[in-house]
Amino acid sequence: MIEKPFSPVYTNKLSETFPDLKQYILQHYPQAHFYKKGDEIPHVSEKIILYIKKGSIKSYICDESGEERLMYIFLEDSIVFCHFHSYFVKRLSVNEATEIYYAPQKDIIKFVQTKVDYIDLWTNIVSSRYGILLQSILSVNHCSSKHKVYSFIYQLALKYGKKNEQQYTIKSFPSYTDVASITGV
């Protein structure tokens, strides 16, 4: 079996995939929080879900040995789950000027439960995050460093690059440090 390359640069594209959830968040929690590039997002309660209306953030997780690893780069129009086991430390850092809305997780879950179709859309969001983590685990010791880096760049270009003639242009490319952290190289 050939493993599918993974890309932890992620967006839900909520405007397209779950516009009712985006509208619900913006209507019920209209206060935006603005952050500049390089800001750390203050620790967020595990009972909160973030919606990134504009910009992008990096999500780092510390493992049991204290090593910090970049797990995701969340792009605009995404939600970020803050619920995470306290055994691991999760840190959110602003990648570019960002506008974020905070919504209580219990309210989002109640909203999702109002329609069967919403439950299906929510399940897709959760499954996609799980898939990225699972693929990361499966490929961590089975691919060469070169393959991991090329695979990541290739997936980044396919998902978020703009094609012109025979090349892709990626507007906001992760730093070398980010690529190394994401790929574990």
Coordinates of C-alpha atoms in Angstrom, one line a residue:
M1 CA 0.0 0.0 0.0
I2 CA 1.4 3.4 -0.9
E3 CA 0.8 6.1 1.7
K4 CA -1.0 9.2 0.6
P5 CA 1.1 12.4 1.1
F6 CA -0.3 14.6 3.8
S7 CA -0.5 18.3 4.2
P8 CA -1.0 19.8 7.7
V9 CA -1.6 23.2 6.1
Y10 CA -5.4 23.2 6.5
T11 CA -8.6 25.1 5.9
N12 CA -12.2 23.9 6.4
K13 CA -13.3 26.4 3.8
L14 CA -16.3 26.8 6.0
S15 CA -17.8 29.4 3.6
E16 CA -18.2 26.5 1.1
T17 CA -18.4 23.4 3.2
F18 CA -20.5 24.5 6.1
P19 CA -21.7 28.1 5.5
D20 CA -24.5 27.8 8.1
L21 CA -22.0 27.2 10.9
K22 CA -19.9 30.2 9.8
Q23 CA -23.1 32.4 9.8
Y24 CA -24.1 31.0 13.2
I25 CA -20.7 31.9 14.7
L26 CA -20.6 35.3 13.2
Q27 CA -24.2 36.1 14.3
H28 CA -24.0 34.8 17.8
Y29 CA -20.4 35.7 18.7
P30 CA -19.9 39.0 16.8
Q31 CA -16.9 40.2 18.8
A32 CA -13.7 39.7 16.8
H33 CA -10.2 39.5 18.3
F34 CA -7.4 40.8 16.1
Y35 CA -3.8 39.6 16.3
K36 CA -0.6 40.7 14.6
K37 CA 1.9 38.4 13.0
G38 CA 4.1 36.8 15.7
D39 CA 1.5 37.2 18.5
E40 CA 0.8 34.3 20.8
I41 CA -2.9 33.6 21.2
P42 CA -3.5 33.6 25.0
H43 CA -4.4 30.2 26.4
V44 CA -7.9 29.3 25.4
S45 CA -10.3 27.3 27.5
E46 CA -10.8 23.7 26.1
K47 CA -14.5 24.6 26.0
I48 CA -14.0 27.2 23.2
I49 CA -13.8 26.8 19.4
L50 CA -12.0 29.4 17.4
Y51 CA -13.2 30.5 13.9
I52 CA -10.4 32.2 11.8
K53 CA -12.2 34.6 9.6
K54 CA -9.0 36.1 8.2
G55 CA -5.3 35.2 8.4
S56 CA -3.6 32.1 9.6
I57 CA -2.3 30.5 12.8
K58 CA 0.2 27.8 13.7
S59 CA -0.7 25.1 16.2
Y60 CA 2.2 23.6 18.2
I61 CA 2.0 20.7 20.5
C62 CA 4.6 19.6 23.1
D63 CA 5.2 15.9 23.5
E64 CA 6.0 14.1 26.7
S65 CA 9.7 14.8 26.3
G66 CA 9.1 18.6 26.1
E67 CA 9.8 18.8 22.4
E68 CA 7.5 21.2 20.6
R69 CA 6.3 20.3 17.1
L70 CA 4.3 22.3 14.6
M71 CA 1.2 20.2 13.9
Y72 CA -1.0 22.4 11.8
I73 CA -1.0 25.7 10.0
F74 CA -4.7 26.7 10.0
L75 CA -5.7 29.1 7.1
E76 CA -8.6 31.5 7.1
D77 CA -12.1 30.2 7.1
S78 CA -11.2 27.4 9.5
I79 CA -12.3 26.3 12.9
V80 CA -9.7 25.3 15.6
F81 CA -10.6 23.0 18.4
C82 CA -9.1 24.0 21.7
H83 CA -10.0 20.9 23.5
F84 CA -6.8 18.9 24.1
H85 CA -5.6 16.7 26.8
S86 CA -3.7 18.8 29.5
Y87 CA -0.9 16.2 29.4
F88 CA 0.3 17.9 26.2
V89 CA 0.8 21.6 25.8
K90 CA -0.9 23.3 22.9
R91 CA 0.3 26.7 21.7
L92 CA -1.2 28.9 19.1
S93 CA 0.9 31.4 17.3
V94 CA -0.2 34.0 14.7
N95 CA 1.3 33.4 11.3
E96 CA -0.1 36.5 9.7
A97 CA -2.5 39.3 10.7
T98 CA -5.5 37.4 11.9
E99 CA -9.2 38.0 12.9
I100 CA -10.6 35.3 15.2
Y101 CA -14.1 34.7 16.7
Y102 CA -14.4 32.7 19.9
A103 CA -17.5 30.4 20.4
P104 CA -18.4 28.1 23.3
Q105 CA -18.0 24.5 22.2
K106 CA -21.3 23.5 23.8
D107 CA -23.2 26.1 21.8
I108 CA -21.6 24.9 18.5
I109 CA -22.5 21.2 19.4
K110 CA -26.1 22.2 20.1
F111 CA -26.2 24.0 16.8
V112 CA -24.8 21.0 14.9
Q113 CA -27.4 18.8 16.5
T114 CA -30.3 20.8 15.0
K115 CA -30.1 19.0 11.6
V116 CA -28.9 15.6 10.5
D117 CA -27.0 17.2 7.6
Y118 CA -25.1 19.4 10.1
I119 CA -23.9 16.3 12.0
D120 CA -22.6 14.9 8.8
L121 CA -20.7 18.1 8.0
W122 CA -19.3 18.3 11.5
T123 CA -18.2 14.7 11.3
N124 CA -16.3 15.5 8.0
I125 CA -14.4 18.3 9.8
V126 CA -13.4 16.0 12.7
S127 CA -12.5 13.2 10.3
S128 CA -10.3 15.4 8.2
R129 CA -8.2 16.4 11.2
Y130 CA -8.0 12.9 12.4
G131 CA -6.8 11.8 8.9
I132 CA -4.0 14.4 8.9
L133 CA -2.8 13.2 12.3
L134 CA -3.1 9.5 11.3
Q135 CA -1.1 10.1 8.1
S136 CA 1.5 12.0 10.0
I137 CA 1.9 9.0 12.4
L138 CA 2.0 6.4 9.6
S139 CA 4.6 8.3 7.6
V140 CA 6.9 9.4 10.4
N141 CA 9.3 6.5 10.3
H142 CA 8.6 5.1 6.8
C143 CA 9.7 7.9 4.5
S144 CA 13.0 9.4 3.9
S145 CA 13.5 13.0 4.9
K146 CA 13.7 14.1 1.3
H147 CA 10.4 12.3 0.5
K148 CA 8.7 14.0 3.5
V149 CA 9.8 17.5 2.5
Y150 CA 9.0 17.0 -1.2
S151 CA 5.6 15.4 -0.4
F152 CA 4.7 18.3 1.9
I153 CA 5.7 21.0 -0.6
Y154 CA 3.8 19.1 -3.4
Q155 CA 0.6 18.8 -1.4
L156 CA 0.9 22.5 -0.4
A157 CA 1.2 23.5 -4.1
L158 CA -1.7 21.3 -5.2
K159 CA -4.0 22.5 -2.4
Y160 CA -3.1 26.2 -2.1
G161 CA -0.9 27.1 -5.0
K162 CA -2.0 29.1 -8.0
K163 CA -1.1 27.4 -11.3
N164 CA 0.3 29.5 -14.1
E165 CA 1.7 27.7 -17.1
Q166 CA 3.8 24.8 -15.8
Q167 CA 4.5 26.0 -12.3
Y168 CA 2.7 26.7 -9.0
T169 CA 3.0 29.8 -6.9
I170 CA 2.3 29.6 -3.2
K171 CA 1.4 33.0 -1.8
S172 CA 2.5 32.4 1.8
F173 CA 5.1 29.6 2.0
P174 CA 5.9 28.3 5.5
S175 CA 9.4 29.0 6.8
Y176 CA 12.2 26.4 6.7
T177 CA 11.7 26.0 10.4
D178 CA 8.0 25.3 9.9
V179 CA 8.7 22.8 7.1
A180 CA 11.3 21.0 9.3
S181 CA 8.9 20.9 12.3
I182 CA 5.9 19.7 10.3
T183 CA 7.8 17.0 8.5
G184 CA 9.8 16.0 11.6
V185 CA 13.0 16.5 9.6

